Coordinates of C-alpha atoms in Angstrom, one line a residue:
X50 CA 42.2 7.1 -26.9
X51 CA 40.3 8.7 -23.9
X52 CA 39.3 11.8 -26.7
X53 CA 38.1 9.3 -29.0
X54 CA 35.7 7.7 -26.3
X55 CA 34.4 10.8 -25.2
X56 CA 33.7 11.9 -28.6
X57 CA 31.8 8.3 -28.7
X58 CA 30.0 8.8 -25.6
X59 CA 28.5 12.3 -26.6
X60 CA 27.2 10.4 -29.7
X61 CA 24.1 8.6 -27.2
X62 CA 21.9 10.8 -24.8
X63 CA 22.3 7.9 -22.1
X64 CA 25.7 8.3 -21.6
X65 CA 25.9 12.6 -21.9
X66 CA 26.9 12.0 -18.0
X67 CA 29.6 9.9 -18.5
X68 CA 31.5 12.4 -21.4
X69 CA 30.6 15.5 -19.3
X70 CA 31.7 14.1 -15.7
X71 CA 35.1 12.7 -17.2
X72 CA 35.4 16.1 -19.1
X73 CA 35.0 17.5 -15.5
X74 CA 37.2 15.1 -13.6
X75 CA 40.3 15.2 -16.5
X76 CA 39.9 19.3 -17.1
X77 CA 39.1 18.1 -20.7
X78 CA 38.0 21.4 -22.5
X79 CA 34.9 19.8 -24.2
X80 CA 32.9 22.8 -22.1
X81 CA 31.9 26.2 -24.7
X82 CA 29.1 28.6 -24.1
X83 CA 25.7 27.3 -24.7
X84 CA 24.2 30.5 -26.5
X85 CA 23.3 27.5 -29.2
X86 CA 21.1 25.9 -26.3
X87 CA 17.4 26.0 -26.8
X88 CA 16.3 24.4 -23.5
X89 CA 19.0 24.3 -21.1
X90 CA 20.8 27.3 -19.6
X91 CA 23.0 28.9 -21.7
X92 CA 26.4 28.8 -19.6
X93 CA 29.0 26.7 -19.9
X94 CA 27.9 23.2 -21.5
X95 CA 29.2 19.8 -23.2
X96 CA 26.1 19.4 -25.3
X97 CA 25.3 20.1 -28.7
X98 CA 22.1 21.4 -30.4
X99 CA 21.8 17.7 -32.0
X100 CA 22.0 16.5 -28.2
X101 CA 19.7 18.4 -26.8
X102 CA 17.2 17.4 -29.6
X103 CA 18.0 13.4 -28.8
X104 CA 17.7 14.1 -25.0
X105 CA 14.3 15.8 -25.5
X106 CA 13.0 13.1 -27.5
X107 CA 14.9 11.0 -24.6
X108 CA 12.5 13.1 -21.6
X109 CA 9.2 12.6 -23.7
X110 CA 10.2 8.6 -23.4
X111 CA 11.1 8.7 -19.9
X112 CA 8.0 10.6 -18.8
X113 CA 5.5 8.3 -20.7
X114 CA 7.4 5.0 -18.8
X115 CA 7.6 7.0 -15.2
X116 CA 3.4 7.4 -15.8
X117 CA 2.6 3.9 -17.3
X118 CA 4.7 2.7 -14.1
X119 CA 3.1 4.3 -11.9
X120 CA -0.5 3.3 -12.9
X121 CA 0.5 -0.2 -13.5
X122 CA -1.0 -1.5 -10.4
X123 CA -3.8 0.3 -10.7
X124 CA -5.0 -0.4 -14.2
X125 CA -4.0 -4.5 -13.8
X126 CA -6.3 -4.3 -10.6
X127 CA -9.4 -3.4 -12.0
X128 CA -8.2 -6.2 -15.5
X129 CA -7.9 -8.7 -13.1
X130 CA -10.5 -8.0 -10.3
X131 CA -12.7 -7.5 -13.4
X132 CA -12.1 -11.2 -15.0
X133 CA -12.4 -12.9 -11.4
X134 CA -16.1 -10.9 -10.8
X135 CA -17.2 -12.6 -14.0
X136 CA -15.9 -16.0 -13.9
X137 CA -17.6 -15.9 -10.0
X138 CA -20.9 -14.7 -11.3
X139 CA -20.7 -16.8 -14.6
X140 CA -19.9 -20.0 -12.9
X141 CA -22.6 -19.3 -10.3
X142 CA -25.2 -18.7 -13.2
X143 CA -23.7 -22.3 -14.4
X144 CA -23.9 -23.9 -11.0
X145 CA -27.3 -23.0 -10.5
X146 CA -28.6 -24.4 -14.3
X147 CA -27.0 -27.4 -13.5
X148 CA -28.5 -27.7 -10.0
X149 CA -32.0 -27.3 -11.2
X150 CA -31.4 -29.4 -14.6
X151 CA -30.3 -32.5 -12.2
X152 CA -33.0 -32.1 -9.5
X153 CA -35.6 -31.6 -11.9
X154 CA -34.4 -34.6 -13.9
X155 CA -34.4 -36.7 -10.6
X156 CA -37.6 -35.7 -9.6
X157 CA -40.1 -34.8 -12.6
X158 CA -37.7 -37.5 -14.8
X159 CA -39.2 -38.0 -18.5
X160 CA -41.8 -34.8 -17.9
X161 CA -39.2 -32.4 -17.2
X162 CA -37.0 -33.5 -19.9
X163 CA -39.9 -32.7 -22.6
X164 CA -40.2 -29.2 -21.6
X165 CA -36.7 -28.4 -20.3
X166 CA -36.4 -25.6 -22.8
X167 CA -38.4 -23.6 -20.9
X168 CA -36.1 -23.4 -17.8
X169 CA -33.2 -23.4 -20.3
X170 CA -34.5 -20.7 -21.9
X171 CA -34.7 -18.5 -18.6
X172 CA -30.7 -19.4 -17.9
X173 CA -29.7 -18.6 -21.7
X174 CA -31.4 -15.3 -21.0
X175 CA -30.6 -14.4 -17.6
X176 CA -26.6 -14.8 -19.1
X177 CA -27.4 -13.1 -22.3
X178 CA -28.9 -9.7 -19.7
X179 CA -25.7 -10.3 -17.7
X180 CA -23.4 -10.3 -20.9
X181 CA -24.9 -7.4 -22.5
X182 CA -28.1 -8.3 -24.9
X183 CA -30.8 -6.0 -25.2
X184 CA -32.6 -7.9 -22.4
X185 CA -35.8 -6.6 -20.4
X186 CA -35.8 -8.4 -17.2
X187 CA -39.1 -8.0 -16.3
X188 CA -40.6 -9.0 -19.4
X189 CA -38.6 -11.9 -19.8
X190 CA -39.4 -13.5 -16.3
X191 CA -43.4 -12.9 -17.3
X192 CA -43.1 -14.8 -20.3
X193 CA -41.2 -17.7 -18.3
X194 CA -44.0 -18.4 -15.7
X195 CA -46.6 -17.8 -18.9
X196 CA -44.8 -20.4 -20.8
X197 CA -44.6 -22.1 -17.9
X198 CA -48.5 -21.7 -16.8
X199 CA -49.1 -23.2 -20.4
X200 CA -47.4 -26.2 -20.2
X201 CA -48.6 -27.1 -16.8
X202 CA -52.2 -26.6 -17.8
X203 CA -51.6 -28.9 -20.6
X204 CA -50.2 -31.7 -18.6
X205 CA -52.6 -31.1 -15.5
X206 CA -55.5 -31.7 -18.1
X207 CA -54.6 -33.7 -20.6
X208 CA -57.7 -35.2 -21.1
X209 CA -58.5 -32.1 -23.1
X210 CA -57.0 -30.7 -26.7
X211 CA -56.0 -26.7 -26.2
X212 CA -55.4 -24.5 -29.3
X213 CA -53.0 -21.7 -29.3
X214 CA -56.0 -18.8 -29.3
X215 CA -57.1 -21.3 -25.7
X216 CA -53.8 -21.1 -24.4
X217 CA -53.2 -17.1 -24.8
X218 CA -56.2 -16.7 -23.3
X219 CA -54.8 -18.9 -20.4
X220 CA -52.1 -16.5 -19.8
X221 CA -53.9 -13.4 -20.1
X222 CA -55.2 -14.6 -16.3
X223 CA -51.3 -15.4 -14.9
X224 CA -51.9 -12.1 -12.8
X225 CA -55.2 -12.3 -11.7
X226 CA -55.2 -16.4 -10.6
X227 CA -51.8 -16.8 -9.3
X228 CA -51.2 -19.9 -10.1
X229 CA -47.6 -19.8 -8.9
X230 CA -48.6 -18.5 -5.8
X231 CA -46.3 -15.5 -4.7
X232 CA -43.3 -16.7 -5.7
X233 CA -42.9 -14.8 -9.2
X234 CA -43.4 -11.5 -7.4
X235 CA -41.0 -12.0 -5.1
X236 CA -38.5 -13.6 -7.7
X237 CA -38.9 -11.3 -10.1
X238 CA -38.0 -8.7 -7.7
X239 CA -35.0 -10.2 -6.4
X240 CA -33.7 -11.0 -9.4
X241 CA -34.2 -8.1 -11.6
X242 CA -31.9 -5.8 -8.6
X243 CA -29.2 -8.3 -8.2
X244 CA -28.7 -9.1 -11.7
X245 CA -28.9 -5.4 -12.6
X246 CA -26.4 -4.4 -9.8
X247 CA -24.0 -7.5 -11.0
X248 CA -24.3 -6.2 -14.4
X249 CA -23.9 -2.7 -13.7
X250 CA -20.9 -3.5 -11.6
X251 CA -18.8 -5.7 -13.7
X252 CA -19.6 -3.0 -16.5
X253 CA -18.3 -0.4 -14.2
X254 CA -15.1 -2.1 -14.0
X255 CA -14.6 -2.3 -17.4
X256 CA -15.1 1.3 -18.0
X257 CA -12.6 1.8 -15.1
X258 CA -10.3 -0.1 -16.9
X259 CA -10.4 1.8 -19.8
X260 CA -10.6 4.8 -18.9
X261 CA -7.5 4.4 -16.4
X262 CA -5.5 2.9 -20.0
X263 CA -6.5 6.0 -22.3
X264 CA -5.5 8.4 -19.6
X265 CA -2.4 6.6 -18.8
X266 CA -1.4 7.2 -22.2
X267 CA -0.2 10.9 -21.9
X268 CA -0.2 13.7 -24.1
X269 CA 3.2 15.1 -24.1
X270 CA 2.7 18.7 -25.2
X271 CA 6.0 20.6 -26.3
X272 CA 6.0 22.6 -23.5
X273 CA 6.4 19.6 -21.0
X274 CA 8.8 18.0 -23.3
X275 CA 10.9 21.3 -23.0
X276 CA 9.9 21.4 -19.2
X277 CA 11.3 17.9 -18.6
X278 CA 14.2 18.0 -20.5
X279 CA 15.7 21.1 -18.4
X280 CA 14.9 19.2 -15.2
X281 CA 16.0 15.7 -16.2
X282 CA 19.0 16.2 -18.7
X283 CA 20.1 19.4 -18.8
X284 CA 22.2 18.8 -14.9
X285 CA 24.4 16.3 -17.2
X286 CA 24.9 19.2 -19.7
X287 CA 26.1 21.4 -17.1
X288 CA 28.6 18.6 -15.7
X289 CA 26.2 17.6 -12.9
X290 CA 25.4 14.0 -14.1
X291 CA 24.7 12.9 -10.6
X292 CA 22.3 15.5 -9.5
X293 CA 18.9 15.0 -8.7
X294 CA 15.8 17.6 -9.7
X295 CA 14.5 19.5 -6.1
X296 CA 11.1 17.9 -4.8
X297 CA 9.0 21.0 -5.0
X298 CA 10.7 21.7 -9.1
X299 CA 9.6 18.4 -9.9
X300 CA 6.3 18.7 -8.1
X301 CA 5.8 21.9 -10.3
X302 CA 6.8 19.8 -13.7
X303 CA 4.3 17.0 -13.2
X304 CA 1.5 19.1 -12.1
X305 CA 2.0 20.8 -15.6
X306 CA 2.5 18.0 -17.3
X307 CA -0.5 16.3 -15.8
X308 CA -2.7 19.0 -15.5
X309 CA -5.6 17.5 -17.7
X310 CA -5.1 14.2 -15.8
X311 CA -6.1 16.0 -13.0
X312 CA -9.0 17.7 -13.9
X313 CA -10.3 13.9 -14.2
X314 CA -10.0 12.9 -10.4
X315 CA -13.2 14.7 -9.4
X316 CA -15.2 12.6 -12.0
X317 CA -13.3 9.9 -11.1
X318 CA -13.7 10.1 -7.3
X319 CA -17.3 10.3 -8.5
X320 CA -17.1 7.1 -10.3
X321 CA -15.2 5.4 -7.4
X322 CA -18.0 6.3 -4.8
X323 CA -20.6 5.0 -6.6
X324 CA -18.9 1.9 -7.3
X325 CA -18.5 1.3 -3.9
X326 CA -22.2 1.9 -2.8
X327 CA -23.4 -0.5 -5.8
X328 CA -20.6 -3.1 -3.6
X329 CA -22.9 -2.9 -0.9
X330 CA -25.5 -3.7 -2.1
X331 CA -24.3 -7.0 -3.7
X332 CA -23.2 -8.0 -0.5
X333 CA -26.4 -7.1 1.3
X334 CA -30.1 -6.0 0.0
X335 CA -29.2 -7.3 -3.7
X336 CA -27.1 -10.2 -3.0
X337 CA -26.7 -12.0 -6.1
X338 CA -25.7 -15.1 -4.6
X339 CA -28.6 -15.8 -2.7
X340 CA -30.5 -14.8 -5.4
X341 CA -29.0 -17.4 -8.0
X342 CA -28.2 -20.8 -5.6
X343 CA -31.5 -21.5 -4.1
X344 CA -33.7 -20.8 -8.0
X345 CA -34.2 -24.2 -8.0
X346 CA -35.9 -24.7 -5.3
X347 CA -38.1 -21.8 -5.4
X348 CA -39.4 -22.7 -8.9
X349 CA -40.0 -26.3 -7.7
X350 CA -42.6 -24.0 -4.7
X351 CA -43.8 -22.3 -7.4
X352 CA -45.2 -25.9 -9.2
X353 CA -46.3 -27.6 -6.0
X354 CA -48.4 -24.0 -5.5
X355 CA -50.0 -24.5 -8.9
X356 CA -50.1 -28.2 -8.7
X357 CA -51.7 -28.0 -5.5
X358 CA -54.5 -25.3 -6.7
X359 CA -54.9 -27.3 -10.2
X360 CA -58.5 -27.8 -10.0
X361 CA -58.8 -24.3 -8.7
X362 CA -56.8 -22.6 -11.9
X363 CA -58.4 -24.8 -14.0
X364 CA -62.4 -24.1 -12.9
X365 CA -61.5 -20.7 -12.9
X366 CA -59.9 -20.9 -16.7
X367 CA -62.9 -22.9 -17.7
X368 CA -65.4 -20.1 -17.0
X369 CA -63.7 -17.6 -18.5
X370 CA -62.0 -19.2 -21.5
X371 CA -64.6 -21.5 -21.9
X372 CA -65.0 -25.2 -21.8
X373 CA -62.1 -26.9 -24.0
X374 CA -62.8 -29.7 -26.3
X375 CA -62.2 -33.1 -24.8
X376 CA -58.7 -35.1 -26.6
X377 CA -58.9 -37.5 -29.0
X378 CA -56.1 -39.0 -27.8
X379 CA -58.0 -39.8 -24.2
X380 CA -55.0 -39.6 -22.3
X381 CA -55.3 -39.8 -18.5
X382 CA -54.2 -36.9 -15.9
X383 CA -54.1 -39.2 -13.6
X384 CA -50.2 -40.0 -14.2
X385 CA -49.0 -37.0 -14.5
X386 CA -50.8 -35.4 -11.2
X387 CA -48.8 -38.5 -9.5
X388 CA -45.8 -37.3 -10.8
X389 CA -46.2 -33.7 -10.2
X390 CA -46.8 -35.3 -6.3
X391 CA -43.5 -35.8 -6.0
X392 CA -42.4 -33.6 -3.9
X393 CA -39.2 -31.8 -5.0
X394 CA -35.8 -32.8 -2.8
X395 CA -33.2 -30.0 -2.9
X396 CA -29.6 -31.3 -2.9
X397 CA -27.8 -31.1 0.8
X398 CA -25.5 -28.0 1.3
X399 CA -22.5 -31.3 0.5
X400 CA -24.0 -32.1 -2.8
X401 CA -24.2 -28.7 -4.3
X402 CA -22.1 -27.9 -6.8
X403 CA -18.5 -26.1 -5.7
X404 CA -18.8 -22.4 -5.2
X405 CA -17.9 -20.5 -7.3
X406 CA -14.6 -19.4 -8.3
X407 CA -13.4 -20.7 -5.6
X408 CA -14.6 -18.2 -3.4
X409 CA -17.5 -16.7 -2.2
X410 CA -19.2 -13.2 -3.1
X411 CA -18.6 -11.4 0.2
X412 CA -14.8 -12.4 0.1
X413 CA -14.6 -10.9 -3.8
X414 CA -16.8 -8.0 -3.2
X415 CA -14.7 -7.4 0.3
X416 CA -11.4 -7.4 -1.9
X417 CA -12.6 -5.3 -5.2
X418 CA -13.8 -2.9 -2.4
X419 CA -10.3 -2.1 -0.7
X420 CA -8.5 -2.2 -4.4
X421 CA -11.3 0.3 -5.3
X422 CA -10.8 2.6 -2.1
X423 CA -6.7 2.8 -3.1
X424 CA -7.4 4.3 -6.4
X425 CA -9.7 7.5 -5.1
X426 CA -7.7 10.6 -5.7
X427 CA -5.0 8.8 -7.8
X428 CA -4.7 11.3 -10.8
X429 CA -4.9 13.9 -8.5
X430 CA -1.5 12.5 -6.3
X431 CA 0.1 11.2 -9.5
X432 CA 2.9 14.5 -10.2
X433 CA 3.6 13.7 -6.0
X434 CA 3.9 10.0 -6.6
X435 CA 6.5 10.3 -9.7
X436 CA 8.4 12.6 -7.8
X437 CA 8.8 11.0 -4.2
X438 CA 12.0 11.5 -2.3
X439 CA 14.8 9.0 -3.5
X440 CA 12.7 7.7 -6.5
X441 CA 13.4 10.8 -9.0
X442 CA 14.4 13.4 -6.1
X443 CA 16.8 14.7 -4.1
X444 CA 15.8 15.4 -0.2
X445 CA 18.9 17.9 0.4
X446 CA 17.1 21.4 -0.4
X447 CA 20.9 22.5 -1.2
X448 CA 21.9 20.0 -3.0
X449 CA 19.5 19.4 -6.0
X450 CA 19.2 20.7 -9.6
X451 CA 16.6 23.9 -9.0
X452 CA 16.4 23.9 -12.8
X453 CA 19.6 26.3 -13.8
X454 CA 22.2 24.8 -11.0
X455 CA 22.8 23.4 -8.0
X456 CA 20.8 25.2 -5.3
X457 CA 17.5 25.7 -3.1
X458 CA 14.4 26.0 -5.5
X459 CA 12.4 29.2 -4.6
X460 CA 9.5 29.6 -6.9
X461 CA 5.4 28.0 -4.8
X462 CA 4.6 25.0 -5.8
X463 CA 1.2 25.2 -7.6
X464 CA -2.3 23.2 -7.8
X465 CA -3.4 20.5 -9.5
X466 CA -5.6 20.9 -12.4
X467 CA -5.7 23.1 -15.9
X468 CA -6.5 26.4 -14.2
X469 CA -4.0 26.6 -11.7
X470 CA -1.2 26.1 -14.2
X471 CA -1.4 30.0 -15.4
X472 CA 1.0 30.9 -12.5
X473 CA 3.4 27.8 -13.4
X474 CA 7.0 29.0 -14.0
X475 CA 8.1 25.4 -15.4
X476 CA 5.5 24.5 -17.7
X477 CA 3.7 27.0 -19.8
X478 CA 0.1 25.9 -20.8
X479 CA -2.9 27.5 -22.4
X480 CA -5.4 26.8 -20.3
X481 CA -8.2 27.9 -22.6
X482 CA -7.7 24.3 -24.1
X483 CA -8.3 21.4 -22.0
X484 CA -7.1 18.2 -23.7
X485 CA -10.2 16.2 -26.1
X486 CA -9.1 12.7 -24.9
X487 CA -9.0 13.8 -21.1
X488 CA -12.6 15.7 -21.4
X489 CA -13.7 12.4 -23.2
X490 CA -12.8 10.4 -20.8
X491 CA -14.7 12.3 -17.8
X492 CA -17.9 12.2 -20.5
X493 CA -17.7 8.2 -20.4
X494 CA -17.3 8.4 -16.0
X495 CA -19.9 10.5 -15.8
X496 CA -22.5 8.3 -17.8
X497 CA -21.4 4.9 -15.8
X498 CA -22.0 7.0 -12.4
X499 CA -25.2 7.6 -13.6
X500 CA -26.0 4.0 -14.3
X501 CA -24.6 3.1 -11.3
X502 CA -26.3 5.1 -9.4
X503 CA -29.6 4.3 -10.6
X504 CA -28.3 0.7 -10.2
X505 CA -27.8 1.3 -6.5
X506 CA -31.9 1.9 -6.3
X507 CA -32.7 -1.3 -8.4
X508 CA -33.4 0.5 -11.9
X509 CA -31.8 -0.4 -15.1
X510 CA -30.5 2.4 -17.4
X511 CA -30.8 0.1 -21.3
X512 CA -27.5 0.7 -22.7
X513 CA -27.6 1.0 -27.3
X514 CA -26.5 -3.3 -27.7
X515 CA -24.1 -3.7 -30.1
X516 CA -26.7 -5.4 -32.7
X517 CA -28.5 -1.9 -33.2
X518 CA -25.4 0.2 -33.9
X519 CA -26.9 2.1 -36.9
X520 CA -30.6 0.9 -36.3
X521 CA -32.9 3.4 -34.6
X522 CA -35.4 0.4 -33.5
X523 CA -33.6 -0.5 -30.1
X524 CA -34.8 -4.0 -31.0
X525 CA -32.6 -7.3 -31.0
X526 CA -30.0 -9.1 -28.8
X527 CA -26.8 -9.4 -30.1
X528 CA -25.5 -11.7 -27.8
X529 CA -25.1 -15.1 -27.5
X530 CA -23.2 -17.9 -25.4
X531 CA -20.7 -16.5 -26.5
X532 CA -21.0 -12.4 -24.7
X533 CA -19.0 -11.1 -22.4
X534 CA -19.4 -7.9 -20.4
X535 CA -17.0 -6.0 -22.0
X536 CA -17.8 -2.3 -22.9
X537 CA -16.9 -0.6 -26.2
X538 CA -15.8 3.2 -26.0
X539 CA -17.6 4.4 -29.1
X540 CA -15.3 7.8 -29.8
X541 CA -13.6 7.3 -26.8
X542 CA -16.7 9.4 -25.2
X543 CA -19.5 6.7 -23.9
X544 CA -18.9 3.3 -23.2
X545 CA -21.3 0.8 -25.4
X546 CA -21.9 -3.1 -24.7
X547 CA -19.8 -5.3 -26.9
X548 CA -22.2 -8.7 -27.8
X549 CA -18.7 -10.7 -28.6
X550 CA -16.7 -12.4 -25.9
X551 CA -13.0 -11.4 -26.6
X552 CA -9.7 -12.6 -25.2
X553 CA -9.1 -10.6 -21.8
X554 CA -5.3 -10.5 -23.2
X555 CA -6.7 -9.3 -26.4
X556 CA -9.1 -6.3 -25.2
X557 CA -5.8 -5.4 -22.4
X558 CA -3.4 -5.0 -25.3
X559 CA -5.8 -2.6 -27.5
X560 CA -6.4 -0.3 -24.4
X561 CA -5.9 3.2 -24.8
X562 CA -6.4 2.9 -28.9
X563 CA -9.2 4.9 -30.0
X564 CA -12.4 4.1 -32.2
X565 CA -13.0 6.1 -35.5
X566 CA -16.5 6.0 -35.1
X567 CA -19.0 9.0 -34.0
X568 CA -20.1 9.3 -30.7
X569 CA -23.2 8.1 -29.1
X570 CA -26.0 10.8 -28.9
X571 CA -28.3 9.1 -26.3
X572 CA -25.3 8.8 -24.0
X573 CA -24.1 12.0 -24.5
X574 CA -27.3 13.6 -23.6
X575 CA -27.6 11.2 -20.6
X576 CA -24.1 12.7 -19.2
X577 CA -24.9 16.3 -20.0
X578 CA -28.6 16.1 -17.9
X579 CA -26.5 14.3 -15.3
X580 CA -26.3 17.2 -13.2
X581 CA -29.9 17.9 -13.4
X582 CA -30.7 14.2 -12.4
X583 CA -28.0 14.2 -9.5
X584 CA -30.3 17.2 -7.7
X585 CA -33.6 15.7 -8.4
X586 CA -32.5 11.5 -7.3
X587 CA -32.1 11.1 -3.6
X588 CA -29.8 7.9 -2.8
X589 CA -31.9 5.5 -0.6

């Protein structure tokens, strides 16, 4: 009976210790010489060819699991701090449209409610930048306090009928009268770096995200296969089910096995930095916060300035538009300059809407930042993480499986990275050819550091929107109420801005899974110039 269960038993790779340590303990002679071996030594042993096949197979599995564990943490953090940045800056973009759209209502009433498009308009595209369209910030904020000039020059004198030609010619002199007083100059500025660092931020998450699932997703060349299955299964052919591999043997398998993943910690380190710089700034110079809550109020300056210097504007367009044909209509100004008197009441800090998220930027920024700090240097320290003493190794020098038997393991341990793995006695590489997916991977951290970068000094790098894939015009949005500021890895090599809003669930399952489409030549040429551009750009 106990012959018959053994015989079961060295049918599954999982249970190979159990046949061989009762072989052992009962002197059952299941032992022969191993010249049949491929990967384990070729003394004594209790496994077959067939076996060893099923226990390689068996290594491959447990070596994908042992990395996916270990950068579980790390790829969930930047998931989930990724979905709490943009619900925060989502909901404060929300909080602040509602602010205005009730304090407008209360205070311009049936007036502001006729031409509430217009501030509309500026939320829906202040989002659709946020969420990825094709949006120039600049140029949109000109055309809302020119649409804006328009429509209070019509009100102000509506005793007079204005054509279209009259009213382009009205906003030709936005610059040179400054109606609005300063207030667009110093909005637009304000607004164009916070919403460009947001962006560039959230978007740099996402590309962490991704780039942390492809990479997870490990290559298992033969050679580590063979490499793992002599350190992890072949002490149970030997009749040593119980022995653990020596620290500096396993050190010496994962840093061959995970050679390409660390030729992507330098890039990634990189990436990390930058990251943490463009954090700074949303917590001080480019605060979007403080940006986006008090909008309201500094529109409602900008109207009283314009209001105030009405008859000023209006002389001034007059003489250099010329005189405008009086309305047929007749209607009165009178009215509406009374209205436009009323002089706008912001909400008390008790009557604005909840923050957002329930929390405020500096407390989200402040905890992205330390999460973003723990994962410097991780693909560099992940062969030392798998193999800490007591998770997969054995601290007793002596006692530990040196890759043949039981005994001290002699051989240096050896560098991370591709190159250092030509003196690696465990894992035999050519390091003449790095891995595609790895080098692709680098290629899409080295164009986001780039964009961040320039982000950190307030300038905009226009990513190809999703729209124009397979257009050379550049033109057109693409995005909608519905966007989100998720990043699609075109070939795995750049990252490109998706214009649909997808599940978070959804996009976390299909990471790591390639596109079949080509790569993106603008943001491959960006990344190769990098290097050029990193000398020439001083960081302020």
């Amino acid at each position: 009976i106990k012959m018959r269960l053994l015989i079961k038993d060295l049918a599954q790779p999982y249970e190979t210790s159990k046949s061989c340590g009762i072989a052992k303990r009962f002197s059952v002679s299941l032992f022969h010489s191993g010249e049949h071996l491929r990967v384990c030594p070729k003394g004594y042993t209790c496994c077959t060819s067939e076996m060893e096949d099923k226990l390689s197979q068996q290594s491959k599995q447990e070596f994908e699991i042992m990395v996916d564990d270990s950068s579980h943490n790390m790829r969930t953090t930047f998931t989930s701090r990724h979905k709490k940045f943009d619900e925060f800056f989502l909901e404060l973009l929300d909080n602040s449209e509602k602010s205005l759209n009730s304090m407008f209502t209360r205070t311009y009433g049936k007036l502001y409610m006729q031409n509430s498009e217009v501030f509309q308009d500026l939320f829906t595209e202040l989002k659709r930048y946020y969420t990825g369209g094709n949006v120039n910030l600049e140029e949109m904020l000109n055309d809302f306090w020119s649409r804006l000039l328009e429509r209070m020059f019509q009100l102000l004198n509506s005793q007079y009928h204005f054509t279209d030609d009259y009213l382009e010619c009205v906003a030709k002199y936005t610059d040179q009268l400054k109606p609005f007083g300063d207030v667009p100059r110093k909005l637009k500025a304000q607004v164009t770096k916070a919403f460009i660092a947001a962006r560039t931020f959230v978007q740099g998450l996402t590309v962490g995200r991704e780039v942390a699932n492809r990479v997870a997703k490990v290559n298992v060349v033969p050679a580590c296969v063979r490499a793992l299955t002599q350190m992890l299964y072949c002490p149970y052919c030997r009749g040593m089910p119980g022995l653990k591999p020596c620290r500096n043997y396993c050190y010496n398998v994962m840093r061959g096995c995970l050679a390409n993943q660390a030729d992507l910690d330098a890039e990634w380190n990189l990436f990390i930095d930058a990251m943490l710089l463009v954090a700074d700034r949303l917590v001080g110079p480019f605060n979007i916060e403080a940006v986006i809550e008090p909008i309201d109020i500094k529109i409602s300056e900008a109207i009283m300035t314009m209001q105030d210097n009405s008859m000023q504007v209006s002389a001034k367009v007059f003489e250099e538009c010329g005189q405008p044909k009086p309305s047929a209509i007749g209607r009165s100004a009178r009215g509406i300059s009374d209205v436009f008197s009323s002089r706008f009441r912001p909400f008390t800090p008790e009557q604005r809407p909840t923050t957002a998220a329930g929390t405020s930027l500096d407390r989200l920024v402040i905890d992205i930042k330390e999460k973003l700090k723990e994962s410097k240097k991780f693909w560099s320290k992940l062969p030392d993480d798998i193999c800490a003493e007591g998770k997969l190794t054995e601290s007793d020098e002596e006692q530990c499986w040196n890759s043949h038997t039981k005994g001290r393991y002699f051989p240096e341990v050896v560098k991370e990275g591709l190159t250092n793995q030509v003196n690696n006695p465990e894992v035999i590489l050519d390091i003449t050819r790095p891995d595609t997916l790895i080098r692709q991977q680098i290629m899409a951290l080295r164009v986001m550091t780039n964009k961040l970068k320039n982000a950190y000094n307030g300038n905009d790098i226009s990513f190809q929107d999703s729209s124009d894939e397979g257009s050379s015009s550049g033109s057109g949005s693409g995005c909608s109420d519905g966007c989100t500021t998720e990043f699609v890895f075109v070939g795995t090599e750049a990252p490109v801005i998706r214009a649909d809003r997808s599940d978070e669930r959804a996009a976390a399952a299909a990471a790591g899974q390639s596109l079949s489409c080509g790569p993106s030549t603008v943001l491959v040429m960006a990344a190769l110039t990098l290097p050029l551009w990193a000398v020439q750009t001083q960081w302020r």
